[in-house]
Short mmCIF file of C-alpha atoms and ligand atoms in Angstrom, two decimals:
data_model
loop_
_atom_site.label_atom_id
_atom_site.label_comp_id
_atom_site.label_asym_id
_atom_site.label_seq_id
_atom_site.Cartn_x
_atom_site.Cartn_y
_atom_site.Cartn_z
CA MET A 385 -0.04 -0.08 0.01
CA LYS A 386 0.98 3.87 -0.42
CA VAL A 387 0.85 6.06 2.44
CA THR A 388 0.51 9.90 1.86
CA VAL A 389 0.68 12.11 4.64
CA LEU A 390 -1.28 15.49 3.66
CA GLY A 391 -0.16 17.22 6.72
CA SER A 392 0.22 16.57 10.34
CA GLY A 393 0.35 18.92 13.63
CA SER A 394 -1.99 20.64 15.98
CA ARG A 395 -3.16 22.63 12.93
CA GLY A 396 -4.59 19.93 10.99
CA ASN A 397 -4.22 16.01 10.16
CA ALA A 398 -4.93 13.75 6.95
CA ILE A 399 -3.04 10.82 5.94
CA ALA A 400 -4.14 8.93 2.81
CA PHE A 401 -3.83 4.86 2.44
CA SER A 402 -4.12 3.56 -1.20
CA ALA A 403 -4.02 -0.04 -2.46
CA ALA A 404 -5.28 -1.87 -5.55
CA GLY A 405 -7.21 1.30 -6.90
CA THR A 406 -8.90 2.09 -3.37
CA THR A 407 -7.88 5.00 -1.26
CA ILE A 408 -8.92 5.63 2.23
CA LEU A 409 -8.42 8.91 4.07
CA VAL A 410 -7.92 8.69 8.01
CA ASP A 411 -8.71 12.29 9.34
CA ALA A 412 -9.96 15.61 7.46
CA GLY A 413 -8.19 18.10 9.70
CA PHE A 414 -8.10 20.72 7.04
CA PRO A 415 -10.79 22.89 5.00
CA LEU A 416 -11.98 21.14 2.23
CA ARG A 417 -10.32 23.16 -0.41
CA THR A 418 -6.78 22.64 1.50
CA LEU A 419 -7.54 18.63 1.55
CA LYS A 420 -8.35 19.08 -2.33
CA ARG A 421 -5.27 21.04 -3.25
CA ARG A 422 -2.78 18.83 -1.12
CA ALA A 423 -4.39 15.53 -2.46
CA ALA A 424 -4.18 16.80 -6.26
CA SER A 425 -0.30 17.66 -5.71
CA ALA A 426 0.03 14.33 -4.38
CA ARG A 427 -1.66 12.84 -7.27
CA LEU A 428 -4.70 11.51 -5.34
CA ARG A 429 -8.14 12.00 -6.01
CA LEU A 430 -10.40 12.60 -3.10
CA SER A 431 -13.41 12.15 -4.95
CA ASP A 432 -12.76 8.52 -5.35
CA LEU A 433 -12.52 8.01 -1.86
CA ALA A 434 -13.81 4.54 -0.23
CA ALA A 435 -13.80 5.74 3.11
CA LEU A 436 -13.19 8.52 5.51
CA VAL A 437 -12.07 7.27 8.77
CA VAL A 438 -12.05 10.01 11.82
CA THR A 439 -9.88 9.07 14.77
CA HIS A 440 -11.66 11.54 17.17
CA GLU A 441 -13.71 14.79 17.15
CA HIS A 442 -11.13 17.43 17.67
CA THR A 443 -11.02 20.09 14.62
CA ASP A 444 -7.46 19.40 13.88
CA HIS A 445 -8.76 15.99 13.02
CA SER A 446 -12.15 16.55 11.55
CA LEU A 447 -12.72 20.01 10.55
CA GLY A 448 -13.38 19.19 6.88
CA ALA A 449 -14.60 15.67 7.36
CA ALA A 450 -18.69 16.16 6.64
CA ARG A 451 -17.79 18.18 3.78
CA LEU A 452 -15.45 15.70 2.30
CA ALA A 453 -17.67 12.98 2.74
CA LYS A 454 -20.37 14.60 1.57
CA ALA A 455 -18.37 15.73 -1.57
CA ALA A 456 -16.95 12.34 -1.93
CA SER A 457 -20.11 10.25 -1.16
CA CYS A 458 -18.26 7.92 0.77
CA VAL A 459 -18.95 6.27 4.29
CA LEU A 460 -17.65 8.08 7.48
CA LEU A 461 -16.17 5.64 9.64
CA ALA A 462 -15.47 6.50 13.51
CA SER A 463 -16.25 5.51 16.99
CA ARG A 464 -19.77 6.01 18.37
CA GLY A 465 -18.55 8.53 20.63
CA THR A 466 -16.70 10.35 17.65
CA LEU A 467 -19.66 10.29 15.63
CA ALA A 468 -21.80 11.24 18.06
CA SER A 469 -19.76 14.50 18.84
CA LEU A 470 -19.96 15.33 15.05
CA ALA A 471 -23.14 17.34 14.68
CA GLU A 472 -22.63 17.09 10.65
CA ALA A 473 -22.39 13.16 10.82
CA ALA A 474 -25.94 12.89 11.38
CA SER A 475 -27.15 13.69 7.87
CA LEU A 476 -24.10 11.46 6.26
CA PRO A 477 -23.83 7.78 5.72
CA THR A 478 -21.72 6.43 8.78
CA ARG A 479 -20.53 3.28 10.11
CA VAL A 480 -19.23 2.75 13.82
CA ILE A 481 -15.93 1.07 14.30
CA ALA A 482 -15.53 -0.26 17.96
CA HIS A 483 -12.84 -0.90 20.25
CA LEU A 484 -10.97 -3.95 18.57
CA GLU A 485 -13.35 -4.47 15.68
CA THR A 486 -12.05 -4.99 12.23
CA VAL A 487 -13.90 -3.43 9.59
CA THR A 488 -13.20 -4.18 5.68
CA ILE A 489 -12.96 -1.37 3.16
CA GLY A 490 -11.95 -2.68 -0.29
CA PRO A 491 -8.61 -4.33 0.17
CA PHE A 492 -8.17 -2.86 3.35
CA GLY A 493 -8.69 -4.46 7.01
CA ILE A 494 -9.25 -1.65 9.48
CA THR A 495 -8.79 -2.14 12.94
CA ALA A 496 -9.31 0.25 15.82
CA CYS A 497 -8.23 0.41 19.23
CA ARG A 498 -9.45 2.82 22.18
CA ILE A 499 -6.72 5.09 23.27
CA ALA A 500 -6.27 7.85 26.39
CA HIS A 501 -6.95 11.41 25.20
CA ASP A 502 -9.38 14.03 26.12
CA ALA A 503 -12.10 13.36 23.30
CA ALA A 504 -15.00 11.50 23.36
CA GLU A 505 -13.96 7.99 22.06
CA PRO A 506 -10.55 8.41 20.40
CA LEU A 507 -8.99 5.62 18.16
CA ALA A 508 -5.73 4.57 17.28
CA LEU A 509 -5.37 2.13 13.75
CA ALA A 510 -4.00 -0.26 12.37
CA ILE A 511 -4.70 -0.91 8.52
CA VAL A 512 -3.76 -4.20 6.71
CA GLY A 513 -3.57 -4.18 2.86
CA PRO A 514 -4.22 -6.57 0.61
CA ASP A 515 -0.69 -8.47 0.63
CA GLY A 516 -0.86 -8.42 4.50
CA GLU A 517 0.87 -5.27 4.79
CA LYS A 518 0.29 -3.42 8.00
CA ALA A 519 0.54 0.03 8.88
CA ALA A 520 -0.39 1.11 12.39
CA LEU A 521 -1.28 5.03 13.37
CA ALA A 522 -1.52 6.37 17.00
CA TYR A 523 -1.50 9.96 17.45
CA ASP A 524 -3.37 12.38 20.20
CA LEU A 525 -2.52 9.93 22.96
CA GLY A 526 -1.51 10.84 26.33
CA GLY A 527 0.40 7.55 27.10
CA SER A 528 0.71 3.70 25.99
CA SER A 529 -1.16 0.47 26.99
CA PRO A 530 -1.07 -2.99 26.52
CA VAL A 531 -4.00 -3.09 24.02
CA LEU A 532 -2.13 -0.31 22.21
CA ARG A 533 1.18 -2.11 21.95
CA TYR A 534 -0.55 -5.41 20.66
CA LEU A 535 -2.23 -3.23 17.94
CA LEU A 536 0.99 -1.96 16.77
CA ARG A 537 2.79 -5.58 17.10
CA SER A 538 4.48 -6.64 13.74
CA ALA A 539 3.37 -3.52 11.97
CA ASP A 540 5.55 -2.72 8.74
CA CYS A 541 4.77 1.02 9.39
CA LEU A 542 4.36 3.02 12.31
CA ILE A 543 2.97 6.35 12.39
CA VAL A 544 3.23 7.82 15.81
CA GLU A 545 2.82 11.00 17.50
CA SER A 546 6.04 12.44 18.90
CA ASN A 547 4.25 16.00 19.96
CA HIS A 548 6.47 17.74 22.23
CA ASP A 549 9.86 18.03 23.84
CA GLU A 550 9.34 17.93 27.72
CA ALA A 551 11.51 21.07 28.47
CA MET A 552 10.22 22.88 25.53
CA LEU A 553 6.87 22.64 27.20
CA ARG A 554 7.85 23.37 30.49
CA ALA A 555 9.53 26.82 29.18
CA GLY A 556 6.65 27.26 26.43
CA PRO A 557 4.20 30.16 26.12
CA TYR A 558 1.14 28.27 27.03
CA PRO A 559 -0.65 28.73 30.17
CA ALA A 560 -0.13 26.27 32.90
CA SER A 561 -3.65 24.52 32.38
CA VAL A 562 -2.94 23.80 28.56
CA ARG A 563 0.63 22.73 29.71
CA ARG A 564 -0.94 20.24 32.17
CA ARG A 565 -3.37 19.12 29.58
CA ILE A 566 -0.84 18.25 27.12
CA ALA A 567 1.46 16.62 29.13
CA GLY A 568 -1.40 14.66 31.08
CA PRO A 569 -2.55 11.05 30.81
CA ASP A 570 -5.20 12.00 28.51
CA GLY A 571 -2.93 14.71 26.34
CA HIS A 572 0.01 14.06 23.95
CA LEU A 573 3.17 11.90 23.50
CA SER A 574 6.44 13.63 24.36
CA ASN A 575 9.35 12.64 22.21
CA ARG A 576 10.59 10.72 25.01
CA ALA A 577 7.44 8.81 25.21
CA ALA A 578 7.45 8.29 21.47
CA ALA A 579 10.38 6.96 21.30
CA THR A 580 9.75 4.66 24.27
CA LEU A 581 6.81 3.35 22.77
CA LEU A 582 8.35 2.96 19.34
CA ALA A 583 11.55 1.28 20.93
CA GLU A 584 9.00 -1.39 22.44
CA ALA A 585 7.07 -2.01 18.90
CA CYS A 586 10.44 -2.23 17.05
CA HIS A 587 11.03 -5.50 15.27
CA PRO A 588 13.59 -6.75 13.10
CA ALA A 589 11.20 -6.22 9.92
CA LEU A 590 9.79 -2.77 10.92
CA ALA A 591 10.65 -0.94 7.82
CA THR A 592 9.11 2.52 8.22
CA ILE A 593 8.57 4.83 11.23
CA VAL A 594 6.53 8.28 10.87
CA LEU A 595 6.92 10.71 13.57
CA ALA A 596 3.63 12.86 13.32
CA HIS A 597 1.60 15.53 15.20
CA VAL A 598 4.93 17.63 15.99
CA SER A 599 4.17 20.78 17.56
CA GLU A 600 5.41 23.92 16.04
CA VAL A 601 5.62 25.76 19.58
CA CYS A 602 7.03 23.00 21.84
CA ASN A 603 8.85 20.75 19.55
CA ARG A 604 11.33 20.99 16.67
CA LYS A 605 11.62 18.19 14.21
CA GLU A 606 15.26 17.47 14.56
CA LEU A 607 14.59 16.93 18.42
CA ALA A 608 11.96 14.65 17.91
CA GLU A 609 13.90 12.72 15.00
CA GLU A 610 16.95 12.69 17.31
CA THR A 611 15.07 11.24 20.32
CA THR A 612 13.67 8.33 18.58
CA ARG A 613 16.74 7.49 16.63
CA ARG A 614 18.69 7.28 19.91
CA ALA A 615 16.13 4.89 21.56
CA LEU A 616 16.24 2.83 18.37
CA VAL A 617 19.84 2.41 17.79
CA ALA A 618 20.02 -0.02 20.86
CA ARG A 619 17.04 -2.20 19.32
CA GLY A 620 19.00 -2.35 15.68
CA PHE A 621 16.47 -0.55 13.94
CA GLY A 622 17.62 -0.44 10.28
CA GLY A 623 14.52 0.99 8.55
CA LYS A 624 13.53 4.80 7.28
CA LEU A 625 12.52 7.21 9.84
CA PHE A 626 10.52 10.28 8.63
CA VAL A 627 9.31 13.38 10.46
CA ALA A 628 5.93 14.46 8.98
CA ASP A 629 5.20 18.16 8.38
CA GLN A 630 2.32 20.20 9.23
CA ASP A 631 2.13 22.01 5.84
CA ALA A 632 3.78 19.81 3.59
CA GLY A 633 2.99 16.25 5.04
CA LEU A 634 5.25 13.53 3.75
CA GLN A 635 5.80 12.44 0.20
CA SER A 636 4.14 9.19 -0.67
CA PHE A 637 5.92 6.29 0.41
CA ASP A 638 5.19 2.33 0.01
CA VAL A 639 4.56 -0.16 2.68
CA ALA A 640 5.52 -3.59 1.76
CA ARG A 641 5.01 -6.73 3.65
CA ALA A 642 8.34 -8.07 4.88
ZN1 ZN B 840 -4.60 16.32 17.24
ZN1 ZN B 841 -7.08 15.47 19.75
#
């Protein structure tokens, strides 16, 4: 399968997965015109979407979701709690995905896992393509759990949040309440927490890691990359490590079964 990050960060997230002529989009946290423009420059046709999966209702994941689902006349797939929190979803074709349920969309098997974040019912996702290749995505979470580590196991590609540097967050411009929220158990993963999670999930066949949702205020991409790279050296990681950009996303890359 081909993975294209159209953008990732606190100002919007959208990631496309394509295989065997089918594309699904995970999150649509940009205005529809931005999604269309970025998809077009990545040679993706959003009008052909088979499904839009929304991880949770925060606007940086859902801003353009209803308009896109309507424009593409595709099903909107999300947890019951997320769908209930998206007022515009009521008039759209939707499908609930439950914790640890697998839903089939074309060549993809999509499995959801509940994660800790201050939203109604946020999900991490594992997406398995037609050849058994597996990409797993976990962002907007305050910490790991055994069931999340189970979801991420033996993935060929891991897309994981590396949101903030702990020292930069402490010294940053946010009010104390916001800093507490970000660093809290229902907030976001720090570089250190992401590196630990990735080191645990690392296995000899892991080919690609994407660090996502990197803060523009309390982090630097080099810092996020360095922290994870250092943790992975000890695990013998020999794959590719990318950092997704808020505006430029990440150029398409292939995920193949090891
Ligand atoms: Zn977010
Ligand atoms: Zn969120």
